[in-house]
PDB file of C-alpha atoms and ligand atoms in Angstrom:
ATOM      1  CA  MET A   1      23.244   2.524  -2.340  1.00 91.00           C
ATOM      2  CA  LYS A   2      24.186   6.173  -2.122  1.00 97.00           C
ATOM      3  CA  ILE A   3      21.542   8.765  -1.364  1.00 98.00           C
ATOM      4  CA  ARG A   4      21.651  11.344  -4.159  1.00 98.00           C
ATOM      5  CA  ILE A   5      21.142  14.906  -2.917  1.00 98.00           C
ATOM      6  CA  LEU A   6      20.784  18.008  -5.110  1.00 99.00           C
ATOM      7  CA  PHE A   7      20.928  21.505  -3.580  1.00 99.00           C
ATOM      8  CA  VAL A   8      19.104  24.216  -5.528  1.00 99.00           C
ATOM      9  CA  CYS A   9      19.145  28.016  -5.273  1.00 98.00           C
ATOM     10  CA  LEU A  10      18.453  30.835  -7.716  1.00 98.00           C
ATOM     11  CA  GLY A  11      21.865  31.392  -9.307  1.00 98.00           C
ATOM     12  CA  ASN A  12      23.917  28.317  -8.252  1.00 98.00           C
ATOM     13  CA  ILE A  13      26.822  30.617  -7.376  1.00 98.00           C
ATOM     14  CA  CYS A  14      26.220  31.448  -3.697  1.00 98.00           C
ATOM     15  CA  ARG A  15      24.035  29.262  -1.486  1.00 98.00           C
ATOM     16  CA  SER A  16      23.727  25.910  -3.268  1.00 98.00           C
ATOM     17  CA  PRO A  17      27.411  25.461  -4.223  1.00 98.00           C
ATOM     18  CA  ALA A  18      28.271  26.349  -0.618  1.00 98.00           C
ATOM     19  CA  ALA A  19      25.791  23.735   0.619  1.00 98.00           C
ATOM     20  CA  GLU A  20      27.334  21.209  -1.784  1.00 98.00           C
ATOM     21  CA  GLY A  21      30.875  21.976  -0.574  1.00 98.00           C
ATOM     22  CA  ILE A  22      29.937  21.932   3.112  1.00 98.00           C
ATOM     23  CA  LEU A  23      28.000  18.666   2.939  1.00 98.00           C
ATOM     24  CA  LYS A  24      30.796  17.009   0.929  1.00 98.00           C
ATOM     25  CA  ALA A  25      33.365  18.127   3.519  1.00 98.00           C
ATOM     26  CA  MET A  26      31.242  16.962   6.472  1.00 98.00           C
ATOM     27  CA  VAL A  27      30.495  13.615   4.827  1.00 98.00           C
ATOM     28  CA  GLU A  28      34.248  13.069   4.245  1.00 98.00           C
ATOM     29  CA  ASP A  29      35.150  14.119   7.768  1.00 98.00           C
ATOM     30  CA  GLN A  30      32.630  11.651   9.142  1.00 97.00           C
ATOM     31  CA  GLY A  31      33.751   8.806   6.827  1.00 97.00           C
ATOM     32  CA  LEU A  32      30.373   8.651   5.056  1.00 98.00           C
ATOM     33  CA  GLN A  33      31.473   9.259   1.451  1.00 96.00           C
ATOM     34  CA  ASP A  34      30.121   5.857   0.348  1.00 97.00           C
ATOM     35  CA  ASP A  35      26.637   6.859   1.487  1.00 97.00           C
ATOM     36  CA  PHE A  36      26.235  10.186  -0.335  1.00 98.00           C
ATOM     37  CA  TYR A  37      26.305  11.615  -3.879  1.00 98.00           C
ATOM     38  CA  ILE A  38      26.042  15.419  -3.739  1.00 98.00           C
ATOM     39  CA  ASP A  39      25.514  18.087  -6.423  1.00 98.00           C
ATOM     40  CA  SER A  40      23.972  21.560  -6.852  1.00 98.00           C
ATOM     41  CA  ALA A  41      22.101  23.497  -9.551  1.00 98.00           C
ATOM     42  CA  GLY A  42      20.353  26.829 -10.135  1.00 98.00           C
ATOM     43  CA  ILE A  43      16.874  27.883 -11.204  1.00 98.00           C
ATOM     44  CA  GLY A  44      18.371  30.494 -13.562  1.00 98.00           C
ATOM     45  CA  SER A  45      20.890  30.058 -16.367  1.00 98.00           C
ATOM     46  CA  TRP A  46      22.729  33.394 -15.988  1.00 97.00           C
ATOM     47  CA  HIS A  47      25.809  31.901 -14.332  1.00 98.00           C
ATOM     48  CA  VAL A  48      26.099  28.514 -16.079  1.00 98.00           C
ATOM     49  CA  GLY A  49      29.768  27.426 -16.135  1.00 98.00           C
ATOM     50  CA  ASP A  50      30.836  29.969 -13.520  1.00 98.00           C
ATOM     51  CA  LEU A  51      32.721  29.261 -10.316  1.00 98.00           C
ATOM     52  CA  PRO A  52      30.910  30.273  -7.123  1.00 98.00           C
ATOM     53  CA  ASP A  53      30.770  33.993  -6.307  1.00 98.00           C
ATOM     54  CA  ARG A  54      34.211  35.161  -5.118  1.00 98.00           C
ATOM     55  CA  ARG A  55      32.746  36.499  -1.857  1.00 98.00           C
ATOM     56  CA  MET A  56      31.252  33.076  -1.053  1.00 98.00           C
ATOM     57  CA  ARG A  57      34.523  31.378  -1.980  1.00 98.00           C
ATOM     58  CA  ARG A  58      36.442  33.732   0.321  1.00 98.00           C
ATOM     59  CA  HIS A  59      34.083  33.219   3.252  1.00 98.00           C
ATOM     60  CA  GLY A  60      34.195  29.471   2.657  1.00 98.00           C
ATOM     61  CA  GLN A  61      38.003  29.487   2.622  1.00 98.00           C
ATOM     62  CA  MET A  62      38.004  31.227   6.000  1.00 98.00           C
ATOM     63  CA  ARG A  63      36.177  28.168   7.365  1.00 98.00           C
ATOM     64  CA  GLY A  64      38.367  25.647   5.547  1.00 98.00           C
ATOM     65  CA  TYR A  65      36.081  24.881   2.587  1.00 98.00           C
ATOM     66  CA  ASP A  66      36.919  24.892  -1.107  1.00 96.00           C
ATOM     67  CA  PHE A  67      33.839  25.861  -3.137  1.00 98.00           C
ATOM     68  CA  SER A  68      34.855  25.131  -6.714  1.00 97.00           C
ATOM     69  CA  SER A  69      31.919  23.499  -8.505  1.00 97.00           C
ATOM     70  CA  ARG A  70      30.785  25.027 -11.817  1.00 98.00           C
ATOM     71  CA  ALA A  71      27.246  26.395 -12.014  1.00 98.00           C
ATOM     72  CA  ARG A  72      24.579  24.544 -13.975  1.00 98.00           C
ATOM     73  CA  GLN A  73      20.848  24.951 -14.410  1.00 98.00           C
ATOM     74  CA  VAL A  74      18.226  22.566 -13.008  1.00 98.00           C
ATOM     75  CA  THR A  75      16.824  20.097 -15.574  1.00 98.00           C
ATOM     76  CA  SER A  76      13.704  17.934 -15.661  1.00 98.00           C
ATOM     77  CA  ALA A  77      15.997  14.875 -15.469  1.00 98.00           C
ATOM     78  CA  ASP A  78      17.168  15.984 -12.017  1.00 98.00           C
ATOM     79  CA  PHE A  79      13.851  14.753 -10.620  1.00 98.00           C
ATOM     80  CA  GLN A  80      14.780  11.227 -11.753  1.00 98.00           C
ATOM     81  CA  ASP A  81      18.506  11.487 -11.060  1.00 98.00           C
ATOM     82  CA  PHE A  82      18.233  12.573  -7.402  1.00 98.00           C
ATOM     83  CA  ASP A  83      16.493  11.174  -4.315  1.00 98.00           C
ATOM     84  CA  LEU A  84      16.296  14.458  -2.451  1.00 98.00           C
ATOM     85  CA  ILE A  85      16.198  17.985  -3.875  1.00 98.00           C
ATOM     86  CA  ILE A  86      16.771  20.658  -1.231  1.00 98.00           C
ATOM     87  CA  VAL A  87      15.853  24.281  -2.018  1.00 99.00           C
ATOM     88  CA  MET A  88      16.992  27.371  -0.126  1.00 99.00           C
ATOM     89  CA  ASP A  89      13.776  29.379   0.068  1.00 98.00           C
ATOM     90  CA  ASP A  90      10.090  29.546  -0.891  1.00 98.00           C
ATOM     91  CA  GLU A  91      10.834  31.262  -4.189  1.00 98.00           C
ATOM     92  CA  ASN A  92      13.064  28.335  -5.218  1.00 98.00           C
ATOM     93  CA  TYR A  93      10.297  25.930  -4.174  1.00 98.00           C
ATOM     94  CA  TYR A  94       7.755  27.555  -6.439  1.00 98.00           C
ATOM     95  CA  ASP A  95      10.214  28.151  -9.291  1.00 98.00           C
ATOM     96  CA  ILE A  96      11.423  24.539  -9.462  1.00 98.00           C
ATOM     97  CA  LYS A  97       7.871  23.340 -10.178  1.00 98.00           C
ATOM     98  CA  ARG A  98       8.190  24.512 -13.761  1.00 97.00           C
ATOM     99  CA  PHE A  99      10.973  21.962 -14.353  1.00 98.00           C
ATOM    100  CA  SER A 100       8.836  19.070 -13.093  1.00 98.00           C
ATOM    101  CA  THR A 101       7.158  16.787 -15.624  1.00 97.00           C
ATOM    102  CA  MET A 102       5.751  13.913 -13.514  1.00 95.00           C
ATOM    103  CA  PRO A 103       2.986  14.132 -10.913  1.00 91.00           C
ATOM    104  CA  ASP A 104       5.256  12.893  -8.094  1.00 95.00           C
ATOM    105  CA  ASP A 105       8.325  14.997  -8.918  1.00 97.00           C
ATOM    106  CA  MET A 106       7.672  17.586  -6.217  1.00 98.00           C
ATOM    107  CA  VAL A 107       7.548  14.888  -3.506  1.00 98.00           C
ATOM    108  CA  LYS A 108      11.351  14.862  -3.649  1.00 98.00           C
ATOM    109  CA  VAL A 109      11.651  18.604  -3.102  1.00 98.00           C
ATOM    110  CA  HIS A 110      12.255  19.780   0.465  1.00 98.00           C
ATOM    111  CA  ARG A 111      12.949  23.205   1.938  1.00 98.00           C
ATOM    112  CA  ILE A 112      16.280  23.499   3.741  1.00 98.00           C
ATOM    113  CA  ASN A 113      14.630  24.776   6.916  1.00 98.00           C
ATOM    114  CA  GLU A 114      13.380  21.210   7.569  1.00 98.00           C
ATOM    115  CA  TYR A 115      16.976  20.325   8.470  1.00 98.00           C
ATOM    116  CA  PHE A 116      17.886  23.223  10.777  1.00 98.00           C
ATOM    117  CA  VAL A 117      18.884  22.145  14.286  1.00 98.00           C
ATOM    118  CA  ARG A 118      20.251  25.201  16.140  1.00 98.00           C
ATOM    119  CA  TYR A 119      18.380  27.477  13.737  1.00 98.00           C
ATOM    120  CA  GLN A 120      15.059  25.646  13.943  1.00 98.00           C
ATOM    121  CA  GLY A 121      12.246  28.140  13.332  1.00 97.00           C
ATOM    122  CA  ARG A 122      14.074  30.129  10.644  1.00 98.00           C
ATOM    123  CA  PRO A 123      12.186  30.062   7.337  1.00 98.00           C
ATOM    124  CA  ASP A 124      15.039  29.809   4.822  1.00 98.00           C
ATOM    125  CA  VAL A 125      18.640  30.592   3.864  1.00 98.00           C
ATOM    126  CA  PRO A 126      18.349  34.205   2.653  1.00 98.00           C
ATOM    127  CA  ASP A 127      20.052  35.138  -0.605  1.00 98.00           C
ATOM    128  CA  PRO A 128      23.332  36.918   0.256  1.00 98.00           C
ATOM    129  CA  TYR A 129      24.006  38.036  -3.356  1.00 97.00           C
ATOM    130  CA  TYR A 130      22.979  41.664  -2.834  1.00 97.00           C
ATOM    131  CA  GLY A 131      24.208  41.722   0.761  1.00 97.00           C
ATOM    132  CA  GLY A 132      27.485  42.139   2.620  1.00 97.00           C
ATOM    133  CA  ASP A 133      29.885  40.092   4.738  1.00 98.00           C
ATOM    134  CA  SER A 134      27.365  39.441   7.499  1.00 98.00           C
ATOM    135  CA  ASP A 135      24.895  37.997   4.979  1.00 98.00           C
ATOM    136  CA  PHE A 136      27.494  35.562   3.630  1.00 98.00           C
ATOM    137  CA  LYS A 137      28.475  34.559   7.178  1.00 98.00           C
ATOM    138  CA  LEU A 138      24.852  33.977   8.129  1.00 98.00           C
ATOM    139  CA  ALA A 139      24.306  31.871   4.997  1.00 98.00           C
ATOM    140  CA  LEU A 140      27.291  29.690   5.963  1.00 98.00           C
ATOM    141  CA  ASP A 141      26.134  29.385   9.590  1.00 98.00           C
ATOM    142  CA  LEU A 142      22.702  28.243   8.414  1.00 98.00           C
ATOM    143  CA  LEU A 143      24.110  25.859   5.812  1.00 98.00           C
ATOM    144  CA  GLU A 144      26.548  24.243   8.270  1.00 98.00           C
ATOM    145  CA  ASP A 145      23.674  23.690  10.687  1.00 98.00           C
ATOM    146  CA  ALA A 146      21.390  22.255   7.987  1.00 98.00           C
ATOM    147  CA  CYS A 147      24.081  19.982   6.514  1.00 98.00           C
ATOM    148  CA  GLN A 148      24.679  18.288   9.863  1.00 98.00           C
ATOM    149  CA  GLY A 149      20.891  18.009  10.183  1.00 98.00           C
ATOM    150  CA  ILE A 150      20.736  16.308   6.769  1.00 98.00           C
ATOM    151  CA  ILE A 151      23.425  13.803   7.763  1.00 98.00           C
ATOM    152  CA  ASN A 152      21.607  13.042  11.019  1.00 97.00           C
ATOM    153  CA  LYS A 153      18.290  12.446   9.220  1.00 97.00           C
ATOM    154  CA  VAL A 154      19.757  10.342   6.416  1.00 96.00           C
ATOM    155  CA  MET A 155      21.893   8.194   8.714  1.00 94.00           C
ATOM    156  CA  THR A 156      19.086   7.433  11.180  1.00 92.00           C
ATOM    157  CA  LYS A 157      16.747   6.183   8.421  1.00 78.00           C
TER     158      LYS A 157
HETATM  159  P1  4NP B   1      22.298  32.220  -5.164  1.00 76.80           P
HETATM  160  O1  4NP B   1      22.470  33.813  -5.235  1.00 76.80           O
HETATM  161  O2  4NP B   1      20.889  31.938  -5.588  1.00 76.80           O
HETATM  162  O3  4NP B   1      22.515  31.907  -3.715  1.00 76.80           O
HETATM  163  O4  4NP B   1      23.345  31.642  -6.072  1.00 76.80           O
HETATM  164  C1  4NP B   1      22.218  34.524  -6.417  1.00 76.80           C
HETATM  165  C2  4NP B   1      23.215  34.659  -7.346  1.00 76.80           C
HETATM  166  C3  4NP B   1      22.986  35.383  -8.507  1.00 76.80           C
HETATM  167  C4  4NP B   1      21.759  35.977  -8.710  1.00 76.80           C
HETATM  168  C5  4NP B   1      20.763  35.835  -7.779  1.00 76.80           C
HETATM  169  C6  4NP B   1      20.987  35.095  -6.637  1.00 76.80           C
HETATM  170  N1  4NP B   1      21.546  36.753  -9.875  1.00 76.80           N
HETATM  171  O5  4NP B   1      20.458  37.351  -9.990  1.00 76.80           O
HETATM  172  O6  4NP B   1      22.425  36.818 -10.751  1.00 76.80           O
END
């Protein structure tokens, strides 16, 4: 059985598609592709169908990643279709509640900071959308750290 993981951020064009691409790459590198199904979605619908933000794609390319998923919005069915829903910040955590329909839906939702290893103690992955190069680099540093943390937690269960 694969564990089904959904990453969620506000727009699904910066942080969550990067998390999706990084975790997919790490899972492949570590020969674990039979254990994981990975996707991402956004709270908002503004960017549905879009490729990730070109700045995030460029920063990802510099680290050897190809971020090429198309943006989609979160749906109520995601709470049934995924085992683990990982949000990037507190705002995402509160916003995703309005898509939940069952009492236990929110049990599946976890904040990404639970998986930080080197960055333990940081509260979130800040939104780089209105920022510059250093904000995109920081987002990728945090996401790489968290993705290895996710693999470690899932594989030791
Ligand atoms: P993301 O960044 O949540 O990491 O994808 C954002 C992208 C777009 C917008 C906000 C955040 N926006 O307002 O369009």
